[in-house]
Amino acid sequence: MIFSTKLVFHKLENQASLKYEQIMNQTGLKTIFVSGTAGSGKSLL
């Protein structure tokens, strides 16, 4: 039971991150976010 719940949660988590990527791509902020995080760890968090 716990295992299946974990799988469902993981699937939702993946969908959320994909949606986030789509938004970042559409707004053109992804490159800024990636370069910012690569530059100084967690600057935008």
JSON list of N, CA and C in Angstrom, two decimals:
[
{"chain": "A", "resi": 1, "resn": "MET", "atom": "N", "xyz": [0.83, -1.21, 0.00]},
{"chain": "A", "resi": 1, "resn": "MET", "atom": "CA", "xyz": [0.00, 0.00, 0.00]},
{"chain": "A", "resi": 1, "resn": "MET", "atom": "C", "xyz": [0.87, 1.26, 0.00]},
{"chain": "A", "resi": 2, "resn": "ILE", "atom": "N", "xyz": [1.87, 1.28, 0.86]},
{"chain": "A", "resi": 2, "resn": "ILE", "atom": "CA", "xyz": [2.77, 2.43, 0.94]},
{"chain": "A", "resi": 2, "resn": "ILE", "atom": "C", "xyz": [3.54, 2.59, -0.37]},
{"chain": "A", "resi": 3, "resn": "PHE", "atom": "N", "xyz": [3.92, 1.44, -0.96]},
{"chain": "A", "resi": 3, "resn": "PHE", "atom": "CA", "xyz": [4.70, 1.47, -2.19]},
{"chain": "A", "resi": 3, "resn": "PHE", "atom": "C", "xyz": [3.92, 2.11, -3.33]},
{"chain": "A", "resi": 4, "resn": "SER", "atom": "N", "xyz": [2.65, 1.72, -3.49]},
{"chain": "A", "resi": 4, "resn": "SER", "atom": "CA", "xyz": [1.83, 2.27, -4.56]},
{"chain": "A", "resi": 4, "resn": "SER", "atom": "C", "xyz": [1.56, 3.76, -4.35]},
{"chain": "A", "resi": 5, "resn": "THR", "atom": "N", "xyz": [1.38, 4.16, -3.10]},
{"chain": "A", "resi": 5, "resn": "THR", "atom": "CA", "xyz": [1.18, 5.57, -2.79]},
{"chain": "A", "resi": 5, "resn": "THR", "atom": "C", "xyz": [2.42, 6.37, -3.16]},
{"chain": "A", "resi": 6, "resn": "LYS", "atom": "N", "xyz": [3.57, 5.78, -2.91]},
{"chain": "A", "resi": 6, "resn": "LYS", "atom": "CA", "xyz": [4.84, 6.43, -3.24]},
{"chain": "A", "resi": 6, "resn": "LYS", "atom": "C", "xyz": [4.97, 6.62, -4.75]},
{"chain": "A", "resi": 7, "resn": "LEU", "atom": "N", "xyz": [4.55, 5.61, -5.51]},
{"chain": "A", "resi": 7, "resn": "LEU", "atom": "CA", "xyz": [4.59, 5.70, -6.96]},
{"chain": "A", "resi": 7, "resn": "LEU", "atom": "C", "xyz": [3.69, 6.82, -7.48]},
{"chain": "A", "resi": 8, "resn": "VAL", "atom": "N", "xyz": [2.49, 6.91, -6.92]},
{"chain": "A", "resi": 8, "resn": "VAL", "atom": "CA", "xyz": [1.54, 7.95, -7.33]},
{"chain": "A", "resi": 8, "resn": "VAL", "atom": "C", "xyz": [2.11, 9.32, -7.03]},
{"chain": "A", "resi": 9, "resn": "PHE", "atom": "N", "xyz": [2.68, 9.47, -5.85]},
{"chain": "A", "resi": 9, "resn": "PHE", "atom": "CA", "xyz": [3.27, 10.75, -5.45]},
{"chain": "A", "resi": 9, "resn": "PHE", "atom": "C", "xyz": [4.42, 11.13, -6.38]},
{"chain": "A", "resi": 10, "resn": "HIS", "atom": "N", "xyz": [5.24, 10.14, -6.73]},
{"chain": "A", "resi": 10, "resn": "HIS", "atom": "CA", "xyz": [6.37, 10.37, -7.62]},
{"chain": "A", "resi": 10, "resn": "HIS", "atom": "C", "xyz": [5.89, 10.81, -9.00]},
{"chain": "A", "resi": 11, "resn": "LYS", "atom": "N", "xyz": [4.80, 10.21, -9.46]},
{"chain": "A", "resi": 11, "resn": "LYS", "atom": "CA", "xyz": [4.23, 10.56, -10.76]},
{"chain": "A", "resi": 11, "resn": "LYS", "atom": "C", "xyz": [3.72, 12.00, -10.75]},
{"chain": "A", "resi": 12, "resn": "LEU", "atom": "N", "xyz": [3.03, 12.37, -9.68]},
{"chain": "A", "resi": 12, "resn": "LEU", "atom": "CA", "xyz": [2.53, 13.75, -9.54]},
{"chain": "A", "resi": 12, "resn": "LEU", "atom": "C", "xyz": [3.69, 14.74, -9.48]},
{"chain": "A", "resi": 13, "resn": "GLU", "atom": "N", "xyz": [4.75, 14.35, -8.80]},
{"chain": "A", "resi": 13, "resn": "GLU", "atom": "CA", "xyz": [5.93, 15.19, -8.67]},
{"chain": "A", "resi": 13, "resn": "GLU", "atom": "C", "xyz": [6.57, 15.43, -10.04]},
{"chain": "A", "resi": 14, "resn": "ASN", "atom": "N", "xyz": [6.64, 14.36, -10.85]},
{"chain": "A", "resi": 14, "resn": "ASN", "atom": "CA", "xyz": [7.19, 14.48, -12.19]},
{"chain": "A", "resi": 14, "resn": "ASN", "atom": "C", "xyz": [6.34, 15.40, -13.06]},
{"chain": "A", "resi": 15, "resn": "GLN", "atom": "N", "xyz": [5.01, 15.27, -12.97]},
{"chain": "A", "resi": 15, "resn": "GLN", "atom": "CA", "xyz": [4.10, 16.11, -13.73]},
{"chain": "A", "resi": 15, "resn": "GLN", "atom": "C", "xyz": [4.26, 17.58, -13.34]},
{"chain": "A", "resi": 16, "resn": "ALA", "atom": "N", "xyz": [4.43, 17.82, -12.05]},
{"chain": "A", "resi": 16, "resn": "ALA", "atom": "CA", "xyz": [4.59, 19.18, -11.56]},
{"chain": "A", "resi": 16, "resn": "ALA", "atom": "C", "xyz": [5.88, 19.81, -12.08]},
{"chain": "A", "resi": 17, "resn": "SER", "atom": "N", "xyz": [6.96, 19.03, -12.08]},
{"chain": "A", "resi": 17, "resn": "SER", "atom": "CA", "xyz": [8.24, 19.55, -12.57]},
{"chain": "A", "resi": 17, "resn": "SER", "atom": "C", "xyz": [8.21, 19.78, -14.07]},
{"chain": "A", "resi": 18, "resn": "LEU", "atom": "N", "xyz": [7.48, 18.92, -14.80]},
{"chain": "A", "resi": 18, "resn": "LEU", "atom": "CA", "xyz": [7.32, 19.13, -16.24]},
{"chain": "A", "resi": 18, "resn": "LEU", "atom": "C", "xyz": [6.55, 20.41, -16.52]},
{"chain": "A", "resi": 19, "resn": "LYS", "atom": "N", "xyz": [5.49, 20.62, -15.76]},
{"chain": "A", "resi": 19, "resn": "LYS", "atom": "CA", "xyz": [4.67, 21.83, -15.91]},
{"chain": "A", "resi": 19, "resn": "LYS", "atom": "C", "xyz": [5.52, 23.06, -15.62]},
{"chain": "A", "resi": 20, "resn": "TYR", "atom": "N", "xyz": [6.33, 22.96, -14.59]},
{"chain": "A", "resi": 20, "resn": "TYR", "atom": "CA", "xyz": [7.23, 24.06, -14.21]},
{"chain": "A", "resi": 20, "resn": "TYR", "atom": "C", "xyz": [8.20, 24.37, -15.34]},
{"chain": "A", "resi": 21, "resn": "GLU", "atom": "N", "xyz": [8.75, 23.31, -15.96]},
{"chain": "A", "resi": 21, "resn": "GLU", "atom": "CA", "xyz": [9.68, 23.48, -17.08]},
{"chain": "A", "resi": 21, "resn": "GLU", "atom": "C", "xyz": [8.99, 24.17, -18.25]},
{"chain": "A", "resi": 22, "resn": "GLN", "atom": "N", "xyz": [7.73, 23.77, -18.53]},
{"chain": "A", "resi": 22, "resn": "GLN", "atom": "CA", "xyz": [6.98, 24.38, -19.63]},
{"chain": "A", "resi": 22, "resn": "GLN", "atom": "C", "xyz": [6.78, 25.87, -19.39]},
{"chain": "A", "resi": 23, "resn": "ILE", "atom": "N", "xyz": [6.42, 26.23, -18.16]},
{"chain": "A", "resi": 23, "resn": "ILE", "atom": "CA", "xyz": [6.21, 27.64, -17.81]},
{"chain": "A", "resi": 23, "resn": "ILE", "atom": "C", "xyz": [7.52, 28.41, -17.96]},
{"chain": "A", "resi": 24, "resn": "MET", "atom": "N", "xyz": [8.60, 27.83, -17.47]},
{"chain": "A", "resi": 24, "resn": "MET", "atom": "CA", "xyz": [9.90, 28.48, -17.56]},
{"chain": "A", "resi": 24, "resn": "MET", "atom": "C", "xyz": [10.32, 28.68, -19.01]},
{"chain": "A", "resi": 25, "resn": "ASN", "atom": "N", "xyz": [10.05, 27.68, -19.86]},
{"chain": "A", "resi": 25, "resn": "ASN", "atom": "CA", "xyz": [10.38, 27.79, -21.28]},
{"chain": "A", "resi": 25, "resn": "ASN", "atom": "C", "xyz": [9.56, 28.86, -21.97]},
{"chain": "A", "resi": 26, "resn": "GLN", "atom": "N", "xyz": [8.27, 28.89, -21.66]},
{"chain": "A", "resi": 26, "resn": "GLN", "atom": "CA", "xyz": [7.36, 29.86, -22.28]},
{"chain": "A", "resi": 26, "resn": "GLN", "atom": "C", "xyz": [7.74, 31.29, -21.92]},
{"chain": "A", "resi": 27, "resn": "THR", "atom": "N", "xyz": [8.11, 31.51, -20.68]},
{"chain": "A", "resi": 27, "resn": "THR", "atom": "CA", "xyz": [8.41, 32.87, -20.24]},
{"chain": "A", "resi": 27, "resn": "THR", "atom": "C", "xyz": [9.85, 33.26, -20.53]},
{"chain": "A", "resi": 28, "resn": "GLY", "atom": "N", "xyz": [10.65, 32.28, -20.94]},
{"chain": "A", "resi": 28, "resn": "GLY", "atom": "CA", "xyz": [12.05, 32.56, -21.25]},
{"chain": "A", "resi": 28, "resn": "GLY", "atom": "C", "xyz": [12.91, 32.74, -20.03]},
{"chain": "A", "resi": 29, "resn": "LEU", "atom": "N", "xyz": [12.41, 32.32, -18.87]},
{"chain": "A", "resi": 29, "resn": "LEU", "atom": "CA", "xyz": [13.16, 32.49, -17.63]},
{"chain": "A", "resi": 29, "resn": "LEU", "atom": "C", "xyz": [14.07, 31.30, -17.33]},
{"chain": "A", "resi": 30, "resn": "LYS", "atom": "N", "xyz": [13.89, 30.22, -18.09]},
{"chain": "A", "resi": 30, "resn": "LYS", "atom": "CA", "xyz": [14.64, 29.01, -17.79]},
{"chain": "A", "resi": 30, "resn": "LYS", "atom": "C", "xyz": [16.15, 29.23, -17.91]},
{"chain": "A", "resi": 31, "resn": "THR", "atom": "N", "xyz": [16.57, 29.93, -18.94]},
{"chain": "A", "resi": 31, "resn": "THR", "atom": "CA", "xyz": [18.00, 30.16, -19.13]},
{"chain": "A", "resi": 31, "resn": "THR", "atom": "C", "xyz": [18.57, 30.99, -17.98]},
{"chain": "A", "resi": 32, "resn": "ILE", "atom": "N", "xyz": [17.79, 31.98, -17.54]},
{"chain": "A", "resi": 32, "resn": "ILE", "atom": "CA", "xyz": [18.22, 32.81, -16.42]},
{"chain": "A", "resi": 32, "resn": "ILE", "atom": "C", "xyz": [18.31, 31.96, -15.14]},
{"chain": "A", "resi": 33, "resn": "PHE", "atom": "N", "xyz": [17.30, 31.13, -14.94]},
{"chain": "A", "resi": 33, "resn": "PHE", "atom": "CA", "xyz": [17.26, 30.28, -13.75]},
{"chain": "A", "resi": 33, "resn": "PHE", "atom": "C", "xyz": [18.43, 29.31, -13.73]},
{"chain": "A", "resi": 34, "resn": "VAL", "atom": "N", "xyz": [18.66, 28.65, -14.87]},
{"chain": "A", "resi": 34, "resn": "VAL", "atom": "CA", "xyz": [19.74, 27.66, -14.96]},
{"chain": "A", "resi": 34, "resn": "VAL", "atom": "C", "xyz": [21.10, 28.30, -14.76]},
{"chain": "A", "resi": 35, "resn": "SER", "atom": "N", "xyz": [21.35, 29.41, -15.45]},
{"chain": "A", "resi": 35, "resn": "SER", "atom": "CA", "xyz": [22.64, 30.08, -15.31]},
{"chain": "A", "resi": 35, "resn": "SER", "atom": "C", "xyz": [22.83, 30.63, -13.90]},
{"chain": "A", "resi": 36, "resn": "GLY", "atom": "N", "xyz": [21.72, 31.11, -13.30]},
{"chain": "A", "resi": 36, "resn": "GLY", "atom": "CA", "xyz": [21.79, 31.63, -11.94]},
{"chain": "A", "resi": 36, "resn": "GLY", "atom": "C", "xyz": [22.12, 30.55, -10.93]},
{"chain": "A", "resi": 37, "resn": "THR", "atom": "N", "xyz": [21.47, 29.39, -11.07]},
{"chain": "A", "resi": 37, "resn": "THR", "atom": "CA", "xyz": [21.70, 28.31, -10.11]},
{"chain": "A", "resi": 37, "resn": "THR", "atom": "C", "xyz": [23.07, 27.68, -10.33]},
{"chain": "A", "resi": 38, "resn": "ALA", "atom": "N", "xyz": [23.50, 27.62, -11.59]},
{"chain": "A", "resi": 38, "resn": "ALA", "atom": "CA", "xyz": [24.81, 27.05, -11.88]},
{"chain": "A", "resi": 38, "resn": "ALA", "atom": "C", "xyz": [25.91, 27.98, -11.36]},
{"chain": "A", "resi": 39, "resn": "GLY", "atom": "N", "xyz": [25.63, 29.28, -11.41]},
{"chain": "A", "resi": 39, "resn": "GLY", "atom": "CA", "xyz": [26.62, 30.25, -10.98]},
{"chain": "A", "resi": 39, "resn": "GLY", "atom": "C", "xyz": [26.83, 30.30, -9.47]},
{"chain": "A", "resi": 40, "resn": "SER", "atom": "N", "xyz": [25.75, 30.30, -8.72]},
{"chain": "A", "resi": 40, "resn": "SER", "atom": "CA", "xyz": [25.90, 30.48, -7.28]},
{"chain": "A", "resi": 40, "resn": "SER", "atom": "C", "xyz": [25.00, 29.56, -6.46]},
{"chain": "A", "resi": 41, "resn": "GLY", "atom": "N", "xyz": [24.92, 28.32, -6.86]},
{"chain": "A", "resi": 41, "resn": "GLY", "atom": "CA", "xyz": [24.20, 27.33, -6.06]},
{"chain": "A", "resi": 41, "resn": "GLY", "atom": "C", "xyz": [22.70, 27.52, -6.08]},
{"chain": "A", "resi": 42, "resn": "LYS", "atom": "N", "xyz": [22.17, 28.22, -5.08]},
{"chain": "A", "resi": 42, "resn": "LYS", "atom": "CA", "xyz": [20.72, 28.38, -4.96]},
{"chain": "A", "resi": 42, "resn": "LYS", "atom": "C", "xyz": [20.34, 29.86, -4.87]},
{"chain": "A", "resi": 43, "resn": "SER", "atom": "N", "xyz": [20.86, 30.63, -5.80]},
{"chain": "A", "resi": 43, "resn": "SER", "atom": "CA", "xyz": [20.66, 32.08, -5.72]},
{"chain": "A", "resi": 43, "resn": "SER", "atom": "C", "xyz": [19.20, 32.50, -5.85]},
{"chain": "A", "resi": 44, "resn": "LEU", "atom": "N", "xyz": [18.41, 31.76, -6.67]},
{"chain": "A", "resi": 44, "resn": "LEU", "atom": "CA", "xyz": [17.04, 32.17, -6.93]},
{"chain": "A", "resi": 44, "resn": "LEU", "atom": "C", "xyz": [16.02, 31.46, -6.05]},
{"chain": "A", "resi": 45, "resn": "LEU", "atom": "N", "xyz": [16.50, 30.63, -5.12]},
{"chain": "A", "resi": 45, "resn": "LEU", "atom": "CA", "xyz": [15.55, 29.87, -4.30]},
{"chain": "A", "resi": 45, "resn": "LEU", "atom": "C", "xyz": [15.25, 30.60, -3.01]}
]
